[in-house]
mmCIF file of C-alpha atoms and ligand atoms in Angstrom:
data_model
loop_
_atom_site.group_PDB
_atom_site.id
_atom_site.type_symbol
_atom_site.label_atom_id
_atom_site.label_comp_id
_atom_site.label_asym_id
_atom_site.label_seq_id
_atom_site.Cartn_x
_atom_site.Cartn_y
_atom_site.Cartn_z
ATOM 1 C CA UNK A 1 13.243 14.994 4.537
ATOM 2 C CA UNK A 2 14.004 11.413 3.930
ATOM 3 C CA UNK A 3 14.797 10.747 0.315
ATOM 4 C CA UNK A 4 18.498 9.245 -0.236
ATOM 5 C CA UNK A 5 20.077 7.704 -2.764
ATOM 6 C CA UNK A 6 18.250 4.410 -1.808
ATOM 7 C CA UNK A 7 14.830 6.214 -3.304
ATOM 8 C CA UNK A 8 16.779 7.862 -5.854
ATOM 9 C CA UNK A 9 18.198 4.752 -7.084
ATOM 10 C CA UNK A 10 14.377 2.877 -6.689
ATOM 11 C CA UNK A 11 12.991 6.303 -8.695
ATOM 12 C CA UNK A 12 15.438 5.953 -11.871
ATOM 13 C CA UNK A 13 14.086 2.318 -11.471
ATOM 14 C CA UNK A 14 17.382 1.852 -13.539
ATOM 15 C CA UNK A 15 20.316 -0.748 -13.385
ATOM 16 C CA UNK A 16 22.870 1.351 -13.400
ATOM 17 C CA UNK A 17 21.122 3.218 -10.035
ATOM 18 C CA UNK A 18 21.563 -0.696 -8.662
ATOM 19 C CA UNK A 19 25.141 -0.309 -7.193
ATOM 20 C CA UNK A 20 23.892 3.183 -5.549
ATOM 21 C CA UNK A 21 20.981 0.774 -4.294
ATOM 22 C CA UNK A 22 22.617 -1.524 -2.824
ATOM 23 C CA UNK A 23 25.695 0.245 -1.322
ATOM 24 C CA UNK A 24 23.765 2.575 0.564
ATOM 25 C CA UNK A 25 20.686 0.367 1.699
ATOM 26 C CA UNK A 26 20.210 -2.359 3.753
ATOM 27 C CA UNK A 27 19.558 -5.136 1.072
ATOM 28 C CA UNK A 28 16.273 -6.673 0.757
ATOM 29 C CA UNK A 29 16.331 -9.690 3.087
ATOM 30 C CA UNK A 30 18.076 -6.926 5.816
ATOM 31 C CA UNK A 31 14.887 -4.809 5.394
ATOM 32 C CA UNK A 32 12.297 -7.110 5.138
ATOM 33 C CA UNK A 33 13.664 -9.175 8.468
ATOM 34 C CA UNK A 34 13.565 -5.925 10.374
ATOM 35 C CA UNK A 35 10.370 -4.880 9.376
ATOM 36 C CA UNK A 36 8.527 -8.198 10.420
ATOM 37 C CA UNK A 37 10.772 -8.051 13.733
ATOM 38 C CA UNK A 38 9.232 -4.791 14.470
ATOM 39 C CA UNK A 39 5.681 -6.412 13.469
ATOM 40 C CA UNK A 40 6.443 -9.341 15.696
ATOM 41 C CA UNK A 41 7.421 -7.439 18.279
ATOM 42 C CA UNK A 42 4.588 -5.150 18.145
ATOM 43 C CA UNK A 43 2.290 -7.981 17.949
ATOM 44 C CA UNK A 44 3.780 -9.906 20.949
ATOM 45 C CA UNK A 45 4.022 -6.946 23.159
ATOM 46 C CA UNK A 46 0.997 -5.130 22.414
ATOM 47 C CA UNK A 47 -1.339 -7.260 24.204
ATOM 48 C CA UNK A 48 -3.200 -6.807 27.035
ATOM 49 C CA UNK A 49 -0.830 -8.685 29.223
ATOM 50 C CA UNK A 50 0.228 -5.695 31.122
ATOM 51 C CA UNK A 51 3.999 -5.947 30.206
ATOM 52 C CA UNK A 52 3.829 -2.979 27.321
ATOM 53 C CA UNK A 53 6.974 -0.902 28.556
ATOM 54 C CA UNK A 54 4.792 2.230 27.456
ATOM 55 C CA UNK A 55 8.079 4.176 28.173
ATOM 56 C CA UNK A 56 10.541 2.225 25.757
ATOM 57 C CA UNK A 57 7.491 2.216 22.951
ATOM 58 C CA UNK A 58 7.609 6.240 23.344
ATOM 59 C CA UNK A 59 11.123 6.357 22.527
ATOM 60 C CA UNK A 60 11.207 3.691 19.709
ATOM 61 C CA UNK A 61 7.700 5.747 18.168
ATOM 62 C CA UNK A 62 10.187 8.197 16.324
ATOM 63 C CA UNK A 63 11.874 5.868 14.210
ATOM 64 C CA UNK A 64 8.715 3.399 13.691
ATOM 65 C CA UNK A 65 7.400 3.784 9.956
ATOM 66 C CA UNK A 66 3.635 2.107 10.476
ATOM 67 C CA UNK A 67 1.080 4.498 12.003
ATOM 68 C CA UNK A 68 1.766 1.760 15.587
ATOM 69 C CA UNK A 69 3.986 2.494 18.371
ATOM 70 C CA UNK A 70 7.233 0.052 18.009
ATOM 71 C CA UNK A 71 8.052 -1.834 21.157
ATOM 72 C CA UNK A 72 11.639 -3.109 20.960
ATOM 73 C CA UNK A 73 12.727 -7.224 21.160
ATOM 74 C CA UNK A 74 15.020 -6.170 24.100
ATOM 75 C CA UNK A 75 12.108 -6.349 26.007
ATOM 76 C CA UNK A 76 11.622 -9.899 25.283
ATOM 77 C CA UNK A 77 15.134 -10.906 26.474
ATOM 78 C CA UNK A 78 14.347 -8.991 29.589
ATOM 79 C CA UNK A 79 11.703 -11.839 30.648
ATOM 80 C CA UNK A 80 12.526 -13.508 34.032
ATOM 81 C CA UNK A 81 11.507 -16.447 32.777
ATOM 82 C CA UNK A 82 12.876 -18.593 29.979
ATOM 83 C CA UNK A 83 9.540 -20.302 29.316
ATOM 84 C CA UNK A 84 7.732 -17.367 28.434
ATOM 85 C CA UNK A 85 10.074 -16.151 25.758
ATOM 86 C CA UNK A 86 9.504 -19.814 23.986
ATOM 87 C CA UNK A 87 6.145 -19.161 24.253
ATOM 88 C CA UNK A 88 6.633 -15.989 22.702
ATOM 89 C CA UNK A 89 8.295 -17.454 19.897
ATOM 90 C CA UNK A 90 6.047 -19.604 19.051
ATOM 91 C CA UNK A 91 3.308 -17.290 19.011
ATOM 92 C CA UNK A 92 5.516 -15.037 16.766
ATOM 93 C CA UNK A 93 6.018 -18.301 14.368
ATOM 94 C CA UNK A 94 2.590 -18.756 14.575
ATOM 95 C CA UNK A 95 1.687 -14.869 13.350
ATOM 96 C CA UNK A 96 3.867 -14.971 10.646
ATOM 97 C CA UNK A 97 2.219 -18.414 9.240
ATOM 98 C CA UNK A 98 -1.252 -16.223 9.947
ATOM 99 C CA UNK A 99 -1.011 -14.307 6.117
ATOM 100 C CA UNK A 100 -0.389 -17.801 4.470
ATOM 101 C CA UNK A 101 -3.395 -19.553 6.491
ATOM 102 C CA UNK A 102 -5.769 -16.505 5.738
ATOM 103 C CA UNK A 103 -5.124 -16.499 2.086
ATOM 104 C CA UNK A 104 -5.557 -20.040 1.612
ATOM 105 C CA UNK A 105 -8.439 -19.924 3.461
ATOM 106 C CA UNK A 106 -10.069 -17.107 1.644
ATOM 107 C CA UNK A 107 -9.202 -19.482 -1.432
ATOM 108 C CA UNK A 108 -10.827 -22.679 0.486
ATOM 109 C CA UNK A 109 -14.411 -20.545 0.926
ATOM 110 C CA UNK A 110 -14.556 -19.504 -2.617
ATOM 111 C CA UNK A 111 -14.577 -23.133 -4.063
ATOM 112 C CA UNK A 112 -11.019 -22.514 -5.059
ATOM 113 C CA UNK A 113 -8.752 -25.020 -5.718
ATOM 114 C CA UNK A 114 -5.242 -24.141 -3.550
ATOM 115 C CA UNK A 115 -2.092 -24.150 -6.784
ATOM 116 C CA UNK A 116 0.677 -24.466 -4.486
ATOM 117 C CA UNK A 117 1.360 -27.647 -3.369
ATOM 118 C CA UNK A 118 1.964 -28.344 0.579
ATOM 119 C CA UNK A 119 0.458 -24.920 1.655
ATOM 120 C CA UNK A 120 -0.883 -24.698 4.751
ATOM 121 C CA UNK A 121 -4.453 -25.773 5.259
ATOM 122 C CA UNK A 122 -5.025 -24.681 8.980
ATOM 123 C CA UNK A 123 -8.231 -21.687 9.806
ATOM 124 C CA UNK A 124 -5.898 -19.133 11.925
ATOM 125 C CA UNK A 125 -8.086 -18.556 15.002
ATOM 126 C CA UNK A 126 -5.865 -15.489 15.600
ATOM 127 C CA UNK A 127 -6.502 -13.526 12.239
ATOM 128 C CA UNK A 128 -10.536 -14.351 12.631
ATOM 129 C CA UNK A 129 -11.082 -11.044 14.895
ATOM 130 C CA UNK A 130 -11.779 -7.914 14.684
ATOM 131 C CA UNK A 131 -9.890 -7.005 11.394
ATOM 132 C CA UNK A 132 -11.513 -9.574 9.912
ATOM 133 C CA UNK A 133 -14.799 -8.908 10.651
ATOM 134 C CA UNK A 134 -14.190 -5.055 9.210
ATOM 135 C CA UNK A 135 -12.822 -6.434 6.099
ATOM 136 C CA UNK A 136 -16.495 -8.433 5.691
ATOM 137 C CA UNK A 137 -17.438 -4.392 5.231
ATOM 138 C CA UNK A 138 -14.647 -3.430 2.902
ATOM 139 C CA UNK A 139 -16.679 -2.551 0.395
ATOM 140 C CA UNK A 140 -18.406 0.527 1.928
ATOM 141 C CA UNK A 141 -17.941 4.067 2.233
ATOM 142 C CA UNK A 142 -18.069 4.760 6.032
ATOM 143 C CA UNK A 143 -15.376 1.997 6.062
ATOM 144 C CA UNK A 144 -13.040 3.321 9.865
ATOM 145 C CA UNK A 145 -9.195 3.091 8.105
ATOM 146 C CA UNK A 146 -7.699 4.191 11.051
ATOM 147 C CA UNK A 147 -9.543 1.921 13.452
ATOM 148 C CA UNK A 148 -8.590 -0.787 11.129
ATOM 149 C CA UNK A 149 -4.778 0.339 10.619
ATOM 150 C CA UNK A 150 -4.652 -0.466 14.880
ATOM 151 C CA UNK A 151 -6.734 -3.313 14.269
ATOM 152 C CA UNK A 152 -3.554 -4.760 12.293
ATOM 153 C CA UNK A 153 -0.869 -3.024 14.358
ATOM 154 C CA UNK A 154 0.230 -0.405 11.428
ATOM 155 C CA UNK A 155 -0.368 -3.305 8.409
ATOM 156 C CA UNK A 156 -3.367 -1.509 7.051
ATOM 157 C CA UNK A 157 -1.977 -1.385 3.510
ATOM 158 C CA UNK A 158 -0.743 -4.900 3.807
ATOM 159 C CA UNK A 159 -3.400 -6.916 5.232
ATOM 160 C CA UNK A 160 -5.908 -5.055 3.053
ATOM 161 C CA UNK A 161 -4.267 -5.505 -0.552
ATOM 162 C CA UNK A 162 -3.622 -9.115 0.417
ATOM 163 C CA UNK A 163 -7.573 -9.271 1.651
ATOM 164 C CA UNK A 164 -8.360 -8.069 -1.880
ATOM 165 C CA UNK A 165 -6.196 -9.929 -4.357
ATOM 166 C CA UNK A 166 -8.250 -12.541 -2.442
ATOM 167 C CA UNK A 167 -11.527 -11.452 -3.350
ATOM 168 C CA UNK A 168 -10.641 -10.943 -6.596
ATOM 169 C CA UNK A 169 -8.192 -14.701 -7.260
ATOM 170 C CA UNK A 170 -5.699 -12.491 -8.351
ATOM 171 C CA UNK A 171 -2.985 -14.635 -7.017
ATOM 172 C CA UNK A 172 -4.165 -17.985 -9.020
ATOM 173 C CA UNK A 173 -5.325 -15.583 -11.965
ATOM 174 C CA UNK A 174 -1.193 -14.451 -12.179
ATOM 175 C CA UNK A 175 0.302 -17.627 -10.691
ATOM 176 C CA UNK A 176 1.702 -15.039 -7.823
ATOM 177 C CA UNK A 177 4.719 -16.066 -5.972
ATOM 178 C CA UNK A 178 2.873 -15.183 -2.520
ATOM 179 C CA UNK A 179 6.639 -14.882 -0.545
ATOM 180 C CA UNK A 180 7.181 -12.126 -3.331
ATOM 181 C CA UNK A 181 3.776 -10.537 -3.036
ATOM 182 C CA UNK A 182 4.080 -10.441 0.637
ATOM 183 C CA UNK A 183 7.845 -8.836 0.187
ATOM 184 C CA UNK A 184 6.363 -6.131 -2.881
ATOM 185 C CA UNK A 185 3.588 -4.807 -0.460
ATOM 186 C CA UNK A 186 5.800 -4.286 2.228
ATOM 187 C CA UNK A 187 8.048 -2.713 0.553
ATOM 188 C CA UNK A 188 5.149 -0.343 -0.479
ATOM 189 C CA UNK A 189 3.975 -0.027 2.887
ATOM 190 C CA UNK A 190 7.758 0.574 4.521
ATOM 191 C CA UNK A 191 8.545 3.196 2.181
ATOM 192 C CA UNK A 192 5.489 5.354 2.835
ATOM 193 C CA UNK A 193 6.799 8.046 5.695
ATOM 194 C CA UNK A 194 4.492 7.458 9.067
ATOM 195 C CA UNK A 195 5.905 10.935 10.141
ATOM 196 C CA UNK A 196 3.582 12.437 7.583
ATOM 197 C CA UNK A 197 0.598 13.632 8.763
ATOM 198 C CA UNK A 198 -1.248 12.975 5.485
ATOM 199 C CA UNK A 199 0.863 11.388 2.920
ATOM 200 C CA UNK A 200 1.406 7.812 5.166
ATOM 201 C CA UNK A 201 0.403 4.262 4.304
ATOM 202 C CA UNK A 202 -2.727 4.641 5.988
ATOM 203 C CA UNK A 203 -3.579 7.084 3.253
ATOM 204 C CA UNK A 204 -2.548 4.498 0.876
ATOM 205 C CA UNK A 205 -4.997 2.346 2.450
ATOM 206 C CA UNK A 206 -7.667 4.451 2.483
ATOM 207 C CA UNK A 207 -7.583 5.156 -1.497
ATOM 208 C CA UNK A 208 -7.268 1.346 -1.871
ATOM 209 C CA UNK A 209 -9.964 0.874 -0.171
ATOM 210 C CA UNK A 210 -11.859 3.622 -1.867
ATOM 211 C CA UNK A 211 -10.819 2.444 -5.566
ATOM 212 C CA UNK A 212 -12.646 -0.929 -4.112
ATOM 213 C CA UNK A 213 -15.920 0.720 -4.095
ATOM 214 C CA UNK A 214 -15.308 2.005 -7.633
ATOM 215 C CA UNK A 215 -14.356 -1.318 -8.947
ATOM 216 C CA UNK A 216 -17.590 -2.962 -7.555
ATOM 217 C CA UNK A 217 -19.854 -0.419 -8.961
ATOM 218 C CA UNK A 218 -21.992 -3.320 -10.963
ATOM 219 C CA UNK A 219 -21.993 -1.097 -14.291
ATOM 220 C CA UNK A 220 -17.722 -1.821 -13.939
ATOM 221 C CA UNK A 221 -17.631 -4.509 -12.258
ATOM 222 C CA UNK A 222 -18.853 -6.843 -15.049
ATOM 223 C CA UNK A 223 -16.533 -5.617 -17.717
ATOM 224 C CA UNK A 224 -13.537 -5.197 -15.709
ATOM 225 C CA UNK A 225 -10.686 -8.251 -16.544
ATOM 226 C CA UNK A 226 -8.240 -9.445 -13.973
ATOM 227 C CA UNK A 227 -5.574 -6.836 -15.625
ATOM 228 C CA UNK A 228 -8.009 -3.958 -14.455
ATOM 229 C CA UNK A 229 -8.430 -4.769 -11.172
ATOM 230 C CA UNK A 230 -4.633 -5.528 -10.679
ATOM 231 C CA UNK A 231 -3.445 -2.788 -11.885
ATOM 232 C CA UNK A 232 -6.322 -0.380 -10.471
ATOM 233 C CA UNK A 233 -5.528 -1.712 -6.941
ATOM 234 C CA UNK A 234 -1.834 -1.648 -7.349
ATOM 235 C CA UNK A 235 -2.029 1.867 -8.488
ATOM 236 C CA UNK A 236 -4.246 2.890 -5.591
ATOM 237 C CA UNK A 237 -1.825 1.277 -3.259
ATOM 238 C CA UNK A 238 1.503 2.741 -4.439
ATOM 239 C CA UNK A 239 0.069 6.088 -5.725
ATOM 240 C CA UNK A 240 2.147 8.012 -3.200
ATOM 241 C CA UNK A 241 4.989 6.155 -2.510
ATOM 242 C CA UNK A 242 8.010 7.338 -0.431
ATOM 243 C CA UNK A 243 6.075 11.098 -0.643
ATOM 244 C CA UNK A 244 7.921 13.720 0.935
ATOM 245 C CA UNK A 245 5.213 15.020 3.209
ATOM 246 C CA UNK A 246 5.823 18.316 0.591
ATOM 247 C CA UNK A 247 4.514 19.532 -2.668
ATOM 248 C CA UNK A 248 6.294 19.976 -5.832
ATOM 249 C CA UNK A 249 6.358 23.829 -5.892
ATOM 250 C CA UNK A 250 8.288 23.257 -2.787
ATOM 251 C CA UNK A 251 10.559 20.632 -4.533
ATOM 252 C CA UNK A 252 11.031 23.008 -7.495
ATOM 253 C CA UNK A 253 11.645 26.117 -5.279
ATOM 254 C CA UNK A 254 14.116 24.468 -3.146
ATOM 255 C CA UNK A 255 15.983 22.693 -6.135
ATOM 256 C CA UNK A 256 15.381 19.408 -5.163
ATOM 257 C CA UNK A 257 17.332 16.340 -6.843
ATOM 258 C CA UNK A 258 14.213 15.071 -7.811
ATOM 259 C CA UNK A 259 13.011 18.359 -9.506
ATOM 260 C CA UNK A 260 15.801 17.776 -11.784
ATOM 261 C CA UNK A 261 15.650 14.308 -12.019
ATOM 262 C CA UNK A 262 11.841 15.418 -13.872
ATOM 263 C CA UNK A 263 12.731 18.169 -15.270
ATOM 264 C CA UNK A 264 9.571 19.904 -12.923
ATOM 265 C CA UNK A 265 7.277 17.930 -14.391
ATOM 266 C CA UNK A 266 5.138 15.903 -12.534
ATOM 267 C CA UNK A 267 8.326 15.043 -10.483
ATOM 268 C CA UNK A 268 6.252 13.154 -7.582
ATOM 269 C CA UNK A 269 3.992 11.240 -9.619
ATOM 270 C CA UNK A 270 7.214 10.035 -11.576
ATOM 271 C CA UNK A 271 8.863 9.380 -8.298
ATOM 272 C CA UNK A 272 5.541 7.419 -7.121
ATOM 273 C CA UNK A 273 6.197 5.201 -10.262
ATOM 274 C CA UNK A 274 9.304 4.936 -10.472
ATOM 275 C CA UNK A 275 10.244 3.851 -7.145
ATOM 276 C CA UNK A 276 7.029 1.298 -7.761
ATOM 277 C CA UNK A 277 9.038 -0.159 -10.659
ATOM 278 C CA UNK A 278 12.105 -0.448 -8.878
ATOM 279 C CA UNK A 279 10.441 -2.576 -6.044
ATOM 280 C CA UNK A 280 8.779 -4.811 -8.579
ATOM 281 C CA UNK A 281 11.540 -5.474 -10.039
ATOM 282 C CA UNK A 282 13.361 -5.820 -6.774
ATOM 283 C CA UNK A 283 11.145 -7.643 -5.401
ATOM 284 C CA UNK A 284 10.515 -10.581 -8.324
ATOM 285 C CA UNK A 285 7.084 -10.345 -8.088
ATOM 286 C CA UNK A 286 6.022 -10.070 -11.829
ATOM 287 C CA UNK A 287 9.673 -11.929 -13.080
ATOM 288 C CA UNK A 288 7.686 -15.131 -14.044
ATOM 289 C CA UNK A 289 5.575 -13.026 -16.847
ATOM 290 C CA UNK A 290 6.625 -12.572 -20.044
ATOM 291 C CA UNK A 291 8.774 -9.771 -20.466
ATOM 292 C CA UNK A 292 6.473 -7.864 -22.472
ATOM 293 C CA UNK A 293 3.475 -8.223 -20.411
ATOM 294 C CA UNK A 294 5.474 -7.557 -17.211
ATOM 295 C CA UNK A 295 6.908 -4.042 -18.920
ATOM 296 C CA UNK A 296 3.402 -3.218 -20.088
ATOM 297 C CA UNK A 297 1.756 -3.525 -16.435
ATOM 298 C CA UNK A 298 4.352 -1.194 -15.277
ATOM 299 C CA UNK A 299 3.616 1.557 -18.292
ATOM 300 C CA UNK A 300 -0.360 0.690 -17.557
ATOM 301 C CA UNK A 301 1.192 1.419 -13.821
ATOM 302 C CA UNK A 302 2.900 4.559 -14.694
ATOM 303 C CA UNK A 303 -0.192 6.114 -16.694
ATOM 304 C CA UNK A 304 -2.767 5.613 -13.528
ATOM 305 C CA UNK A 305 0.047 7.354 -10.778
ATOM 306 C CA UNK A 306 0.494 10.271 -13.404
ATOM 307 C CA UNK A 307 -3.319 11.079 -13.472
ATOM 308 C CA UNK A 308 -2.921 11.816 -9.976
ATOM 309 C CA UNK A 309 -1.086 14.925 -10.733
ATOM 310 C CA UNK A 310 -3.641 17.575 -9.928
ATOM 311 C CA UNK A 311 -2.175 19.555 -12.079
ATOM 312 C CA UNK A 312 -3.216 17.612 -15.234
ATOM 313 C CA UNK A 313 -7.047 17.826 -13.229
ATOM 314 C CA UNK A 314 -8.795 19.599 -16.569
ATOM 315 C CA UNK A 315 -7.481 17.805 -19.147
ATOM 316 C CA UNK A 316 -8.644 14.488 -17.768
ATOM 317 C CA UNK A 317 -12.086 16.637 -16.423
ATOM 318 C CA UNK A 318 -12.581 17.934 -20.198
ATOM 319 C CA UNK A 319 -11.980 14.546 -21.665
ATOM 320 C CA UNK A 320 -14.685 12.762 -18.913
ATOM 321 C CA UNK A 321 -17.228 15.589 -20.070
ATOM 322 C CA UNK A 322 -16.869 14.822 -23.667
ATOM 323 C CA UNK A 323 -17.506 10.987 -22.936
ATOM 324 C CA UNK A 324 -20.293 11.835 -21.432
ATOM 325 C CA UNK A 325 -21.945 14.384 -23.599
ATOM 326 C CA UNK A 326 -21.080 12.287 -25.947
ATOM 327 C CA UNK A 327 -22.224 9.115 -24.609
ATOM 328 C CA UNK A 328 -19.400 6.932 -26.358
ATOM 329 C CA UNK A 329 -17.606 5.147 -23.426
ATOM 330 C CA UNK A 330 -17.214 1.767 -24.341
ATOM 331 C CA UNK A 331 -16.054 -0.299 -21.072
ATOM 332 C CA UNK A 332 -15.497 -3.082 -23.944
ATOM 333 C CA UNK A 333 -12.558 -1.305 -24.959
ATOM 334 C CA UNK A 334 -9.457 -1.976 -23.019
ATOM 335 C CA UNK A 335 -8.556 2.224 -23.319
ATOM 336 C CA UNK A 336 -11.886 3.568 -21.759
ATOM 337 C CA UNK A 337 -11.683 1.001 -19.551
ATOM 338 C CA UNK A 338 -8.045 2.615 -18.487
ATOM 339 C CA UNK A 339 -9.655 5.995 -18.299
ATOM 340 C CA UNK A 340 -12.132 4.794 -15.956
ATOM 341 C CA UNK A 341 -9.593 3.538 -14.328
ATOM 342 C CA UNK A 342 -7.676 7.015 -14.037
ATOM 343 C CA UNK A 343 -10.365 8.875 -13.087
ATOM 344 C CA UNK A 344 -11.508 6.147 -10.307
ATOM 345 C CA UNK A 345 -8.247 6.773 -8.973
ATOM 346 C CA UNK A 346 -8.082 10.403 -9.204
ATOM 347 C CA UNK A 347 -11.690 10.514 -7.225
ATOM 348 C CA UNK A 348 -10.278 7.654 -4.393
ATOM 349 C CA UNK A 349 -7.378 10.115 -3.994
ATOM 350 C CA UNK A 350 -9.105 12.851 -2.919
ATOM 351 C CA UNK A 351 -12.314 11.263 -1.688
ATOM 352 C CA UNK A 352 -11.881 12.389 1.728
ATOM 353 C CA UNK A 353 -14.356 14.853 2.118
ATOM 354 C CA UNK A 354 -17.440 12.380 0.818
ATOM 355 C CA UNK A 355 -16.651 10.230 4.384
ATOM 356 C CA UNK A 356 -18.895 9.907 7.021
ATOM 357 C CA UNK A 357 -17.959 13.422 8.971
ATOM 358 C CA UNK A 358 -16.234 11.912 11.544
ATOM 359 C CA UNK A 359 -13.347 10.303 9.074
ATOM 360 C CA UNK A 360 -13.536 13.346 6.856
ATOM 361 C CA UNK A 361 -12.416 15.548 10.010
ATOM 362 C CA UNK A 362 -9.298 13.727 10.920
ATOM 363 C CA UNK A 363 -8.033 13.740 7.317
ATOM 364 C CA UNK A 364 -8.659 17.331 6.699
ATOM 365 C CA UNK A 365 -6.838 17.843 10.384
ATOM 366 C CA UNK A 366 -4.188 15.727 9.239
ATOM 367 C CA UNK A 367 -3.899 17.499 5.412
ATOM 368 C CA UNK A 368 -3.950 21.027 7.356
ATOM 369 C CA UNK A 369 -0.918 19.754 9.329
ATOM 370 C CA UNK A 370 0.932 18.724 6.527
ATOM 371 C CA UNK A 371 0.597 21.911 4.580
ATOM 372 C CA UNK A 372 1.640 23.669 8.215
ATOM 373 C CA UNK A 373 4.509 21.875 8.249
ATOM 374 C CA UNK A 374 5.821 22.923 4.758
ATOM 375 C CA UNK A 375 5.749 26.548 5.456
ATOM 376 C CA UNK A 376 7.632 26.266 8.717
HETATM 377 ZN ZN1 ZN B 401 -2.696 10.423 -2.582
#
C-alpha cells in the first residue's frame, strides 16, 4: 500500500505538513522531469521500429504508474549509432512542444485570439492521429477509454483534461499559466496507483469523460458558467486521487493513519481533496487568483469529491427526489447548479455499467479484482 508521508503531507494540504513534503519526496521539478522522461521514453521507443526491448519494458512495467509499459532511456544510449540518438532527441523535443502546439491550435480553430505572447503557432502533424480523431467523439457514451489511454501512451487523464479546458476556453477564461496546468494534471495523473485494477487514472479518465456528457446535456449546458465547468471537470478528474486500491472499512479495520487523520469519516473522499489542494497549491496553478476566489474553488472542490462518498448516497438521492417532485430546481441559482453538479459526478463515478457491453465488462472485471485483492 503506497501512501507515505509524501500523501500524508499533500492530504493535510497544510504548511506545517510542507517540511514532511519535501524531506521525504522528490521535489516537484525531480518528479515532474522523471515523469516526462518516462513519457519520452515511452514515446520514442514504442514505435514500430522494431527496437522495443520487450524484455527490459517487462521488468520496468512494475514500477511504471500510467496504464503503458515503461521502456527505460538506457536503451537509447545503447544505440550503435550516434546519429540516431540526435534524432531521437529531437523527436523527443519535438513531443514535448506537441501539448503547447495542440492547445494553441485548438484556440486558432475556435476564432480565438492566442493571450500569450510568442507561443508557438506550428499544427503538430504528430498529435493529429488517432487520439485526435477519438477526441472529435469525446462527447459520447460508447467513447473506448482504454483504447484511447494506449492511444496516448498512459496520458489518458492528461491529454483529455487539456483537450477539454480547450473546448471549453478555460485557459483564456482563468488566464491559466499552461506550464502550471500541464504540471497540476500530472501531478493528478502520477499520483493515481496504475497497480490498481480499478481505482487508476484511466478511471479518472473515464468519469471525466463521462461528467463531459453531463455538462453538454443542452438543458445544462446553457446555464452552466466557466466556474461550473472548471470545477465539475476538475472534480471528475481528481475524484480518486492517490486511492489505495482499498475501501474505508478496510482503512478503519486496519487502523490506518488516514482513518485517524478523518476521524472515519469519509476518510478517502477527504484524502481525494485534500491531496487535490495540496497539488494546487504546489503546483501554482490558481496563485494568480485572488485569494478568496482561489480558497473558494477548492471548498466548491472539496464539496463535489465528498458527494462521492457512497455512503452519503440517500441523502443526496432524497434531496434529488424532492427537487423533482417538487419541480423547484433553478439552474439560475449558483447552489442547484452545484447540486447538479454533485449528482453529475456521483452518476459519472459509477456509470460503468450504462457502457456499451464490451467497456462495461472490463470495468466490472477490473472492480471484481480489486475487491479480490482486499480480502487476500
Ligand atoms: Zn471513482
Amino acid at each position: 500500500m503506497r501512501l507515505a508521508a509524501g500523501s500524508l503531507a499533500r492530504s493535510c494540504g497544510a504548511r506545517d505538513m510542507k517540511t514532511v513534503s519535501t524531506r521525504l519526496m522528490p521535489s516537484p521539478s525531480v518528479v515532474i522531469h522523471e515523469r516526462r522522461t518516462r513519457w519520452l521514453n515511452v514515446l520514442f521507443n514504442g514505435r514500430a521500429d522494431g527496437r522495443l526491448n520487450t524484455g527490459h519494458a517487462g521488468v520496468l512495467l512494475a514500477e511504471r504508474r500510467g496504464s503503458y509499459p515503461l521502456i527505460d532511456l538506457r536503451i537509447l544510449k545503447t544505440s550503435a549509432q550516434q546519429g540516431e540518438v540526435e534524432s531521437g532527441t529531437r523527436r523527443k523535443i519535438k513531443r514535448l512542444l506537441s501539448f503547447q502546439r495542440y492547445c494553441h491550435a485548438s484556440r486558432l480553430l475556435r476564432g480565438l485570439v492566442p493571450h500569450t505572447p510568442g507561443s508557438l503557432h506550428l499544427l503538430d502533424d504528430d498529435y493529429l492521429g488517432q487520439a485526435a480523431h477519438m477526441l472529435s467523439k469525446v462527447g459520447t457514451w460508447n467513447f473506448d477509454i482504454f483504447l484511447f489511454d494506449r492511444l496516448t501512451n498512459g496520458n489518458s487523464l492528461v491529454t483529455l483534461m487539456c483537450h477539454l479546458f480547450n473546448v471549453y476556453g478555460l485557459i483564456h477564461h482563468f488566464q491559466l499559466d499552461m506550464v502550471k496546468l500541464h504540471r497540476f494534471l500530472g501531478m493528478v495523473q502520477q499520483d493515481y496507483h496504475s497497480q490498481n485494477p480499478y481505482h487508476n487514472a484511466v478511471h479518472a479518465a473515464d468519469v471525466t469523460q463521462a461528467m463531459y456528457c453531463y455538462l453538454k446535456e443542452p438543458k445544462l449546458a446553457e446555464q452552466l458558467t466557466p466556474l461550473d465547468v472548471f470545477l465539475g471537470l476538475m472534480a471528475a478528474a481528481a475524484h480518486d486521487v492517490d486511492h489505495p486500491g482499498v475501501n474505508q472499512p478496510f482503512l478503519i479495520k486496519t487502523r490506518h493513519h488516514l482513518a485517524s487523520l478523518y476521524q472515519n469519516t469519509s476518510v478517502l473522499e477527504s484524502h481525494h481533496w485534500r491531496s487535490t489542494v495540496g497539488m494546487l497549491r504546489e503546483s501554482g496553478l490558481l496563485s494568480h487568483l485572488p485569494a478568496d476566489m482561489s480558497q473558494d474553488m477548492e471548498q466548491q472542490l472539496g464539496s463535489l469529491i465528498l458527494a462521492t462518498d457512497i455512503s452519503r448516497q440517500n441523502e443526496f438521492l432524497l434531496t434529488f427526489r424532492d427537487h423533482l417532485d417538487n419541480q423547484d430546481l433553478d439552474l439560475q441559482l449558483a447552489s442547484h447548479r452545484h447540486f447538479i453538479l454533485q449528482i453529475a459526478l456521483k452518476c459519472a463515478d459509477v456509470c460503468n455499467p450504462c457502457r456499451v457491453w464490451e467497456l462495461s465488462r472490463q470495468w466490472s472485471e477490473r472492480v471484481c479484482e480489486e475487491f479480490y485483492r482486499q480480502g487476500k
